[in-house]
C-alpha positions as a printed Julia matrix, in Angstrom:
728×3 Matrix{Float64}:
  20.74   10.63  38.33
  19.47    7.9   37.27
  17.09    5.11  39.71
  18.37    1.88  40.39
  15.99   -0.18  38.11
  15.79   -3.51  36.36
  16.81   -2.7   32.77
  17.53   -5.13  30.3
  20.38   -8.0   30.96
  23.61   -7.57  29.49
  27.6    -8.5   31.03
  29.24   -5.71  33.03
  31.95   -5.06  34.55
  32.05   -5.47  38.37
  31.03   -2.1   39.9
  32.53   -1.86  44.02
  30.25   -2.05  46.83
  31.13    0.55  49.3
  28.62    0.36  52.33
  30.17   -0.23  55.67
  33.92    0.13  53.83
  36.0     2.27  56.3
  33.05    2.29  58.6
  34.69    3.15  62.35
  32.63    2.59  64.89
  32.46    5.14  67.93
  30.57    5.78  70.19
  28.34    8.83  70.63
  26.4     9.8   74.21
  23.54   11.09  71.84
  20.88    8.49  71.33
  18.34    8.47  68.8
  14.75    7.67  68.42
  13.84    4.47  66.96
  11.71    4.7   63.84
   8.38    4.83  63.16
   9.42    2.1   60.78
  11.58    0.22  63.64
   8.92   -2.38  63.58
   9.53   -2.82  59.29
  12.47   -5.1   57.82
  15.86   -3.2   57.75
  17.51   -4.0   54.26
  20.62   -5.46  54.15
  24.13   -3.06  53.86
  24.65   -5.03  50.49
  20.7    -4.89  48.82
  19.64   -6.84  46.42
  20.36   -4.53  43.25
  17.32   -4.36  40.79
  19.09   -3.93  37.69
  20.39   -7.2   36.05
  23.21   -6.45  34.36
  24.28   -5.36  38.13
  22.47   -8.32  39.61
  24.18  -11.03  38.05
  27.99   -9.41  37.59
  28.06   -6.71  41.54
  25.92   -4.24  43.23
  25.62   -1.26  42.31
  27.44    1.68  44.1
  26.27    3.23  46.9
  27.28    7.11  47.34
  29.76    7.43  49.19
  29.93    8.52  53.26
  33.04    9.45  55.34
  32.18    7.42  58.7
  34.01    8.89  61.03
  32.44   12.54  61.13
  29.65   12.07  63.47
  27.16   14.18  61.91
  28.02   12.01  58.88
  27.33    9.38  61.18
  24.44   10.92  61.87
  23.29   11.62  57.57
  23.95    7.89  57.86
  21.16    6.76  61.11
  18.39    9.17  59.24
  19.13    7.77  55.49
  19.15    4.04  56.57
  15.71    5.39  58.57
  14.12    7.16  54.95
  15.58    3.38  53.46
  13.42    1.4   55.78
  10.13    3.39  55.61
  10.27    3.14  51.73
  10.34   -0.08  51.38
   6.69   -1.82  50.3
   5.36   -4.17  52.69
   1.87   -4.9   52.16
  -0.71   -5.95  54.41
  -3.53   -9.18  53.51
  -6.6    -7.27  52.59
  -7.61  -10.18  54.4
  -6.6   -12.94  55.94
  -7.97  -16.68  56.97
  -6.75  -18.49  59.23
  -8.28  -21.73  61.87
  -6.47  -22.22  65.09
  -8.11  -25.71  65.67
  -6.2   -26.93  62.21
  -2.0   -26.52  60.88
  -0.61  -25.55  58.05
  -1.86  -24.07  54.87
  -0.74  -25.63  52.23
  -2.5   -26.16  47.88
  -4.81  -23.47  46.55
  -7.33  -24.38  43.61
  -8.95  -21.82  42.48
 -13.2   -21.12  40.03
 -12.78  -18.3   38.6
 -16.36  -18.61  37.68
 -17.7   -19.42  40.93
 -15.83  -17.47  42.8
 -14.56  -20.69  45.11
 -11.42  -21.07  46.68
 -10.39  -24.27  47.94
  -7.54  -24.27  50.5
  -5.69  -27.82  51.73
  -4.32  -27.81  54.87
  -3.31  -29.97  57.56
  -6.36  -30.79  59.43
  -8.79  -29.71  56.88
  -9.87  -28.56  53.48
 -11.69  -25.41  52.89
 -13.85  -23.62  50.9
 -13.64  -19.73  50.85
 -15.76  -16.38  48.89
 -12.7   -15.72  46.54
 -14.56  -11.72  47.05
 -13.46  -12.36  50.9
 -11.87  -15.01  52.45
 -13.04  -14.37  56.0
 -16.82  -13.85  54.73
 -18.29  -17.86  56.93
 -21.3   -17.65  56.07
 -23.35  -20.85  54.57
 -24.08  -19.85  51.01
 -20.06  -19.69  50.83
 -18.01  -20.97  53.34
 -17.98  -24.85  53.68
 -15.25  -26.88  55.99
 -13.73  -30.81  55.0
 -12.03  -32.37  58.37
  -9.41  -34.43  57.61
  -9.3   -36.93  60.36
  -7.12  -39.38  61.7
  -7.83  -42.37  64.42
  -6.31  -42.77  67.36
  -5.06  -46.35  66.3
  -3.87  -45.33  62.99
  -1.97  -42.41  64.34
  -0.01  -44.64  66.87
   0.98  -47.5   64.53
   2.56  -43.98  62.38
   4.27  -42.76  64.61
   5.75  -46.47  65.81
   7.18  -46.37  62.26
   7.61  -42.86  61.06
  11.53  -40.74  60.51
   9.28  -37.25  61.46
   5.41  -37.18  63.87
   4.77  -34.21  61.4
   4.56  -36.77  58.06
   1.28  -38.54  60.72
  -0.52  -35.66  60.83
  -3.33  -36.08  57.53
  -2.62  -32.97  55.28
  -3.66  -32.65  51.5
  -1.16  -32.93  48.97
  -3.28  -32.56  45.53
  -6.48  -30.7   44.81
  -8.07  -30.71  41.47
 -11.22  -29.96  40.18
 -13.5   -33.28  37.98
 -16.72  -34.11  36.73
 -17.09  -30.37  35.69
 -15.95  -28.82  38.14
 -19.14  -30.03  40.22
 -16.21  -32.06  42.48
 -12.72  -32.27  43.69
 -10.01  -34.8   43.87
  -8.14  -35.17  46.62
  -5.29  -36.57  47.02
  -4.06  -36.59  51.31
  -1.93  -38.61  53.13
  -3.38  -39.38  56.7
  -1.01  -41.29  58.72
   1.0   -41.06  55.58
  -0.98  -43.39  53.49
  -1.75  -42.37  50.35
  -6.03  -41.14  50.52
  -8.27  -40.28  48.0
 -11.63  -38.39  47.89
 -14.11  -37.22  45.77
 -15.79  -34.13  47.07
 -18.93  -31.93  46.41
 -17.16  -28.58  45.12
 -20.42  -27.17  46.92
 -20.92  -28.76  50.1
 -17.57  -30.88  50.48
 -19.42  -33.36  51.5
 -18.16  -36.83  50.57
 -18.93  -38.05  46.53
 -17.28  -41.56  47.0
 -16.15  -43.58  49.04
 -12.31  -42.54  50.68
  -9.82  -44.75  49.49
  -5.87  -45.49  50.04
  -4.1   -46.02  46.31
  -0.22  -45.08  46.24
   1.1   -43.7   43.32
  -0.9   -39.87  43.45
   0.78  -38.03  45.94
   3.55  -38.4   48.63
   3.69  -38.62  52.07
   7.19  -36.74  52.82
   6.09  -32.74  51.25
   9.15  -31.83  50.69
   9.21  -34.13  48.02
   8.63  -32.03  44.86
   5.66  -33.51  43.05
   2.38  -33.28  39.82
  -0.3   -34.7   39.32
  -3.04  -33.61  37.0
  -7.16  -35.16  36.6
  -7.71  -35.57  32.72
 -11.5   -36.36  32.14
 -11.24  -36.14  28.24
  -8.84  -38.19  26.34
  -8.01  -41.56  27.96
  -8.74  -45.13  26.66
 -12.67  -46.13  26.92
 -12.91  -42.13  28.05
 -12.17  -43.54  31.08
 -11.22  -40.34  34.08
  -7.64  -40.8   35.44
  -4.99  -38.9   37.05
  -1.56  -38.96  35.99
   1.55  -38.56  38.43
   5.04  -37.41  37.94
   5.74  -38.68  41.8
   8.37  -41.09  44.02
   7.15  -43.99  45.22
   9.49  -46.41  47.45
   9.61  -46.98  51.76
  12.7   -43.87  50.84
  11.36  -42.22  47.73
  13.8   -44.3   45.68
  11.5   -44.66  42.74
  11.08  -41.76  40.09
   8.03  -42.5   37.73
   6.13  -41.12  35.13
   2.7   -42.94  36.24
  -1.64  -43.0   35.0
  -2.65  -45.26  37.65
  -5.35  -48.52  36.34
  -7.97  -47.22  34.09
 -11.52  -48.09  35.61
 -14.68  -47.51  34.86
 -17.5   -48.14  36.67
 -16.19  -49.88  38.94
 -14.5   -52.43  36.07
 -10.87  -52.23  35.08
  -9.99  -51.34  31.88
  -6.7   -51.51  31.38
  -3.59  -51.72  33.79
  -0.97  -49.04  35.73
   1.68  -47.56  33.02
   4.67  -46.01  33.51
   8.15  -44.88  33.33
  11.4   -47.74  34.25
  12.65  -46.43  37.3
  15.84  -48.39  37.18
  16.46  -46.85  33.85
  18.7   -42.8   34.78
  17.9   -42.34  31.15
  14.25  -42.08  31.15
  14.12  -39.97  34.71
  17.18  -39.4   36.76
  16.36  -38.13  40.01
  14.05  -35.12  38.56
  11.78  -32.86  40.53
   8.46  -32.44  38.55
   6.62  -28.77  39.1
   3.75  -29.06  37.46
   1.85  -31.27  34.6
  -1.4   -30.24  31.97
  -4.35  -32.21  30.29
  -2.85  -30.7   26.75
  -4.68  -32.06  23.18
  -3.83  -35.35  22.52
  -1.59  -35.59  24.91
  -0.42  -34.84  28.83
   2.83  -32.71  28.86
   5.46  -32.85  32.39
   7.46  -30.06  33.77
  10.69  -31.26  35.64
  14.34  -30.1   36.55
  17.01  -33.6   36.36
  20.73  -34.85  36.62
  21.92  -34.47  33.19
  25.58  -35.8   33.35
  28.35  -35.17  35.43
  31.15  -32.89  34.58
  35.32  -33.65  34.96
  34.46  -32.52  38.65
  32.04  -34.8   39.83
  29.64  -31.88  40.27
  26.15  -32.9   39.12
  25.03  -30.96  36.1
  21.18  -30.32  36.18
  18.44  -28.89  32.92
  15.31  -28.97  33.33
  13.04  -30.91  31.01
   9.87  -31.68  29.72
   8.09  -35.14  28.84
   5.77  -35.81  26.79
   2.83  -38.88  26.42
  -0.29  -39.73  24.95
  -2.7   -39.79  26.75
  -4.21  -43.71  24.42
  -1.2   -45.43  25.69
  -1.69  -48.34  27.2
   2.04  -49.82  26.76
   3.43  -52.79  23.98
   1.9   -55.86  24.03
   5.36  -57.57  24.65
   8.61  -55.03  24.99
   7.61  -52.01  27.18
   5.03  -53.95  29.06
   2.9   -51.49  30.9
   5.52  -48.75  30.39
   4.82  -45.7   28.05
   5.59  -46.17  24.32
   4.24  -42.76  23.88
   7.69  -41.11  26.23
   9.72  -38.89  25.43
  11.81  -34.93  26.93
  13.52  -32.19  25.19
  15.39  -30.1   27.13
  14.05  -26.25  28.44
  16.56  -23.38  27.5
  16.0   -20.45  29.92
  19.53  -18.77  28.28
  20.65  -15.42  28.42
  22.37  -14.95  24.93
  26.12  -14.23  24.71
  29.61  -15.91  23.15
  29.32  -17.91  26.62
  25.12  -17.88  27.57
  24.2   -17.63  31.41
  21.86  -20.21  31.71
  19.22  -20.81  34.33
  19.14  -24.34  34.68
  16.52  -25.12  37.28
  13.53  -24.94  36.45
  11.06  -23.65  39.42
   7.56  -23.4   38.56
   4.64  -22.85  35.21
   1.95  -21.83  34.44
   0.04  -22.58  31.09
  -1.85  -20.1   29.22
  -4.11  -20.23  26.5
  -4.31  -17.28  24.21
  -5.26  -15.61  20.86
  -5.73  -19.92  20.07
  -2.16  -20.54  21.03
  -1.08  -22.16  24.87
   1.95  -20.35  25.96
   3.96  -21.8   29.06
   5.38  -19.79  31.7
   7.82  -21.05  33.94
   9.93  -19.1   36.26
  14.18  -20.6   36.64
  17.19  -20.18  39.03
  20.75  -20.95  38.49
  22.28  -23.98  40.63
  22.09  -23.57  44.77
  24.85  -21.26  45.18
  25.8   -17.9   46.68
  25.29  -16.05  43.57
  21.77  -18.35  42.86
  19.83  -15.88  40.41
  16.33  -15.74  38.64
  14.59  -14.95  35.66
  11.15  -15.9   33.65
  10.78  -17.98  30.21
   8.09  -18.09  28.45
   7.56  -21.54  26.42
   5.11  -21.67  23.38
   2.78  -25.27  22.84
   3.51  -25.39  19.06
   7.16  -25.07  19.29
   7.5   -27.78  22.46
   5.63  -30.24  19.85
   7.77  -29.05  16.35
  10.48  -30.33  18.49
   9.47  -33.62  19.58
   7.92  -34.38  16.57
  11.09  -33.44  14.49
  12.9   -33.21  16.24
  16.49  -35.58  16.01
  17.26  -38.06  18.86
  20.1   -38.7   20.57
  21.93  -41.98  21.44
  23.74  -43.68  24.23
  26.78  -45.51  23.96
  29.7   -46.4   26.39
  31.15  -43.47  24.62
  28.67  -40.69  25.06
  25.68  -39.24  23.69
  25.18  -38.5   20.37
  22.31  -37.58  17.75
  21.47  -40.77  15.68
  20.5   -39.5   11.43
  16.75  -38.91  10.78
  16.74  -41.74   8.59
  17.82  -44.46  11.24
  14.53  -43.27  13.0
  11.59  -45.74  12.44
   8.28  -44.83  10.89
   6.73  -45.16  13.91
   9.08  -42.15  15.07
   9.08  -42.56  18.91
   6.81  -39.93  21.3
   3.5   -40.96  18.21
   0.98  -41.54  19.44
  -0.47  -44.39  18.28
  -4.72  -46.12  18.54
  -3.3   -48.93  19.66
  -0.05  -48.58  21.49
  -0.1   -53.18  21.42
   0.44  -53.18  17.72
   3.71  -51.28  17.74
   6.22  -53.88  16.84
   8.35  -54.68  19.17
  11.67  -53.41  17.08
  10.52  -49.79  16.91
   9.9   -49.93  20.88
  13.54  -51.37  21.48
  13.95  -48.17  19.81
  11.5   -45.89  21.23
  12.79  -47.35  24.76
  16.52  -46.33  23.59
  16.24  -43.39  22.21
  14.1   -40.68  24.49
  16.13  -37.57  24.59
  15.55  -34.94  20.97
  19.27  -33.04  20.35
  17.9   -29.64  20.43
  16.03  -27.6   23.17
  12.91  -25.86  23.14
  13.9   -22.12  23.81
  12.11  -20.14  26.58
  13.31  -16.38  24.54
  14.96  -13.77  26.02
  14.7   -13.95  29.59
  12.43  -11.69  31.62
  13.33   -9.66  35.14
  16.21  -11.75  35.28
  17.43  -11.22  38.66
  20.19  -12.03  41.79
  20.21  -13.14  45.56
  16.33  -14.45  44.45
  14.8   -17.43  43.89
  11.26  -16.93  42.22
   9.75  -20.55  43.26
   5.97  -20.14  42.38
   4.83  -17.94  39.2
   0.87  -16.98  38.49
  -0.36  -15.21  35.15
  -2.87  -12.62  34.42
  -4.37  -12.35  30.89
  -5.86   -8.89  29.61
  -6.52   -8.41  26.26
  -3.2    -6.29  24.99
  -1.22   -8.14  27.23
  -0.21  -10.51  30.14
   0.97   -9.42  33.97
   2.77  -11.81  35.45
   2.94  -12.63  39.4
   6.16  -14.05  40.72
   6.89  -14.6   44.31
  10.1   -15.75  46.29
   8.24  -18.0   48.81
  11.32  -17.61  51.37
  11.23  -13.48  51.37
   7.82  -13.59  50.74
   8.63  -10.97  47.33
   6.42  -10.83  44.71
   7.49   -8.95  41.36
   4.71   -7.11  38.88
   5.54   -7.76  35.14
   3.93   -6.7   32.3
   4.42   -9.42  28.86
   2.83   -8.2   25.66
   3.96   -8.91  21.85
   5.3    -5.83  19.61
   5.12   -6.77  17.0
   7.34  -10.27  16.05
   9.32   -9.42  19.17
   8.28  -10.13  23.13
   8.73   -6.78  25.58
   7.66   -6.66  29.05
   8.52   -3.68  31.96
   8.72   -3.95  36.04
   5.16   -2.57  37.08
   6.15   -2.42  40.64
   7.62   -4.82  43.62
   6.33   -5.77  47.21
   7.23   -7.35  49.61
   4.13   -9.5   51.46
   2.86   -9.75  54.79
   2.16  -13.23  56.21
   3.58  -12.58  59.46
   7.4   -13.71  58.8
   6.34  -17.52  57.24
   7.76  -19.01  54.25
   4.23  -19.17  51.14
   3.38  -22.05  50.59
   1.21  -21.56  47.14
  -0.17  -19.03  45.25
  -3.78  -18.8   43.14
  -4.32  -15.84  40.87
  -8.68  -14.28  40.99
  -8.14  -12.53  37.57
  -8.33   -8.47  37.96
  -9.28   -8.92  41.47
  -6.81  -10.9   43.95
  -4.22  -12.99  44.79
  -3.62  -15.46  47.47
  -0.94  -16.84  48.83
  -0.48  -19.62  51.97
   1.38  -19.95  54.62
   2.26  -21.7   58.06
  -0.63  -18.49  59.27
  -3.35  -19.24  56.41
  -4.28  -17.94  53.61
  -3.82  -14.68  53.4
  -5.74  -11.93  49.99
  -3.42   -9.25  48.43
  -5.7    -6.83  46.35
  -3.71   -7.29  42.27
  -2.95   -3.1   42.47
  -2.76   -0.76  45.15
  -4.13    1.97  43.08
  -4.99    4.33  45.41
  -0.88    4.68  46.61
   0.07    5.99  43.74
   1.02    9.51  43.43
   0.87   10.75  39.48
  -1.01    9.99  36.7
   1.98    8.8   35.06
   3.19    6.03  37.18
  -1.35    5.51  37.45
  -1.94    4.38  33.89
   1.37    2.23  34.02
  -0.33   -0.21  36.1
  -2.78   -2.12  33.67
  -5.41   -2.27  36.88
  -5.97    1.24  37.25
  -7.2     4.55  36.49
  -5.95    8.39  37.1
  -8.8    10.65  37.71
  -7.63   13.88  36.33
  -9.81   16.06  38.03
  -9.12   15.14  41.32
  -5.94   14.37  40.4
  -6.18   10.49  42.13
  -5.73    7.29  41.03
  -8.31    3.62  41.03
  -8.89    1.01  40.55
  -9.88    0.69  36.46
 -13.91   -0.31  36.16
 -15.63   -1.07  33.18
 -16.81    2.39  34.14
 -14.15    5.31  34.38
 -12.16    2.8   31.58
 -13.81    4.95  28.8
 -15.61    7.88  30.74
 -13.87   11.71  30.44
 -12.21   12.55  33.14
  -9.86    9.25  33.64
  -6.95    8.3   31.96
  -5.73    4.64  31.31
  -2.8     3.08  29.55
  -4.0     2.92  25.89
  -1.05   -0.34  25.25
   1.19   -2.99  27.3
   4.05   -0.99  28.85
   3.1     2.55  27.6
   2.12    5.32  29.96
  -1.29    7.33  29.17
   0.16   10.55  26.61
  -2.8    12.16  28.29
  -1.22   12.54  31.54
   1.83   15.32  30.55
  -1.62   17.99  29.51
  -3.31   17.02  32.95
   0.2    16.63  35.91
  -0.33   18.57  38.55
   2.88   19.75  39.7
   3.71   19.07  43.51
   5.34   21.56  46.45
   6.91   20.52  48.93
   7.88   23.54  51.79
  10.92   22.42  53.27
  13.08   23.53  56.2
  16.82   23.98  56.66
  18.79   20.97  58.09
  15.46   18.9   56.43
  15.42   15.18  55.34
  13.05   14.85  53.06
  11.84   12.21  50.14
  10.07   13.05  46.56
   8.07   10.18  45.13
   9.42    8.61  41.68
   9.62    5.35  39.77
  12.49    2.6   39.25
  14.16    2.89  36.13
  13.59    6.2   36.27
  16.53    9.77  35.86
  15.92   12.41  38.23
  17.51   16.31  37.2
  16.3    18.94  38.8
  16.0    22.37  36.59
  16.11   20.45  33.21
  19.79   19.47  34.01
  21.23   16.48  35.52
  20.94   15.33  38.73
  24.28   13.95  39.99
  24.09   11.88  43.64
  25.98   13.23  46.43
  26.35   12.43  49.59
  23.35   14.75  50.14
  21.17   13.51  47.04
  20.49    9.67  47.25
  18.43    7.55  44.52
  16.37    4.39  45.91
  15.92    1.37  44.97
  12.1     2.24  44.53
  13.01    4.9   42.06
  12.65    7.54  44.6
  14.46   11.21  45.39
  16.51   11.66  48.98
  17.91   14.75  49.86
  19.18   15.02  53.13
  20.5    18.13  55.6
  18.85   20.37  53.41
  20.15   23.77  51.6
  19.59   26.93  50.24
  21.1    25.29  46.92
  18.07   22.9   47.16
  15.55   24.88  46.13
  13.94   23.68  42.9
  11.73   22.22  40.26
  13.29   17.78  39.53
  11.59   16.05  37.35
  11.52   12.17  37.18
  11.36   11.12  33.72
  11.77    7.8   31.45
  12.45    7.82  28.07
  11.07   11.7   27.81
   8.2    10.97  29.5
   7.44   13.22  32.56
   6.35   10.48  35.12
   6.79   12.7   38.78
   7.79   16.82  39.03
   7.58   18.49  42.2
   8.35   21.84  43.11
  10.59   22.5   46.41
  10.87   25.98  47.98
  13.53   25.97  50.95
  12.81   28.67  53.63
  15.72   30.05  54.66
  14.39   32.47  57.71
  14.71   30.41  60.95
  14.98   34.32  63.17
  11.03   34.09  64.18
   8.96   30.64  63.55
   5.58   31.43  62.29
   4.96   27.46  62.19
   5.35   24.36  64.48
   7.56   23.19  61.67
   9.81   26.3   61.62
   9.97   25.99  65.44
  11.3    22.46  64.65
  14.34   23.28  62.45
  15.01   26.75  65.04
  15.77   23.8   67.07
  17.69   21.41  64.89
  20.33   24.34  64.11
  20.2    25.41  67.68
  20.96   21.54  68.33
  23.14   21.28  65.74
  25.43   24.56  67.23
  25.34   23.07  70.75
  26.85   19.43  70.14
  29.46   21.61  68.77
  29.26   24.13  72.01
  29.79   21.08  74.25
  32.07   19.48  72.02
  34.52   22.79  72.69
  33.89   22.78  75.73
  34.54   18.83  76.14
  38.34   19.35  75.27
  39.04   22.36  76.45
  37.54   21.4   79.89
  39.87   18.61  79.37
  42.69   20.88  78.24
  42.21   22.57  80.98
  42.65   20.1   83.03
  45.81   19.02  81.81
  47.18   22.4   81.95
  46.01   21.98  86.44
  48.16   18.36  86.69
  50.73   20.03  85.04
  51.31   23.02  86.66
  51.06   20.8   90.08
  54.37   18.64  88.56
  55.92   21.86  88.16
  55.32   22.4   84.24
  52.74   23.33  81.58
  51.02   22.21  78.37
  53.28   25.1   76.43
  55.9    23.83  77.55
  55.74   19.96  77.25
């Protein structure tokens, strides 16, 4: 029996889903006690399946039950109880909240100092990343965002929604070598800029109003990055991807006027918002300071198809920091702007595209820069998601050498290489005022590279979820990806590593995060320790691993944060001490189970009784065997989506040795002992088993008695009428 798991993506015939089919709604007089897990979320009968092939084309077929019989209805209810208890609902290690303020939003972390900064409606907080509930004066600070009554009254008279008037952070970033925090907030629908001390959160400059850095409406997707070095005259500045105007109708990549010591050095610079060839209703998700460039990641409308539907593509755009615009043509407009499509797709005769970029994170490792991004399909009933990785070298190579598109009345086409001028669009210049008008006219109309940038093989394609945020932890031989579905509070932990010239991935675990039922607004990571999530309820702190809950050496060693104690047969967080100590077992390579586990893995023994229902811990992607033979899934033997084996209504034949294996490696072993003798129970468990058997017989007797009683009443009535049942 194969546990339902994430596998390599492929297209397969859509499998049937028989949950709820032919189910007869029968009344029953017996009441079932509520499950001890009744407060946990109940999985929908058409739950998503982690298997990638089925996730996009259908769902794995569950065991077939005949629901007409009363006993089978009991089996179904027992299965639901077991399924509910198997969901990994994880409570936060710590949750920070403040009743005096509103919703928590942005997160910013200084991993060196262990300082976590949280923006919210009404305040900014500095928390200690190792324990966010510690409010000691050395690790905790709070900056109140204040709106006067007059300002609030004026705002409410013009705002479409009173919530927009509340002072609320929109953007947090480090500046001045992380000694200061750059904050953009919406205060009474005015974008307010503050520069705060990173320890005390006291103002280092007088707060000022500045348009173009952050949005008033939090539902608008915008981005910004502080660039302290590489700008003209080495003046510090902010680059933003933003919407401006009363209704947010202007879409810009913007840099405000460059100033130094209170003196303006250069005017502001932007894209042309009136020409949608530059930006066509973009939804920005990230921006990064990279060398002599600033990169922007976003999705935008690429074109309309023949059915009038708007087709969306994901993009990366690049501008040069030294750009100050043209002298005559493209005055105060980017001369270096160029963009290309990001290709995150499953290779096939008809590729399956994930065109909606949702989030992106930068990783600098071994002299190379990578961007991990989450993507989804269009927002339809069949939404699917995946993760793709892009290399900076590939991005720059395509933007520097790729053919450029030209748009005419007859459509778009790529210009030939000899048509591209000497000063190629996207090339950085020490003085953009010196670029000829002819070259700038060409750059103005040739903004898009014809080819796309490949994101490689998609990581963990999944149906019915949208990966809205992503974090990446860099370990020695792998990167650990944390992908989040904010609306469903789900988290996937994935190992990603390079083997030869090929990148590979492996799903480590899936968690449902307990955030009081509120959607996740933002996430941050303290490498090797915790990840954090904000919601309406507060800031939530979670450990990167739940080692103590992993029951076997194989499962423990597969988690890069865990190590197995062979003496105590327990899993614990990996430390520098136990990683190389005798008696501790850790994985020696990414995505691998330590070969030492086979020598120390102990056999679990489960004592069960006739009629019991129980589960054996397993692992996703594992195959179940009993006494060396593959176990077929049946009405009584079910593999859960977590890889566990559920056995219902235990019989004598269920005794034996069960193994969960993956690629020939034993992940879990358990010996099941079935106690048959119920004549003279000697323990509470045996007594309960006998009681269950007695209840079954009593129910059958009552049912037969009711049938006899009904028949007898009818017979008496018939005799009174001069007939009998047999004579009818």
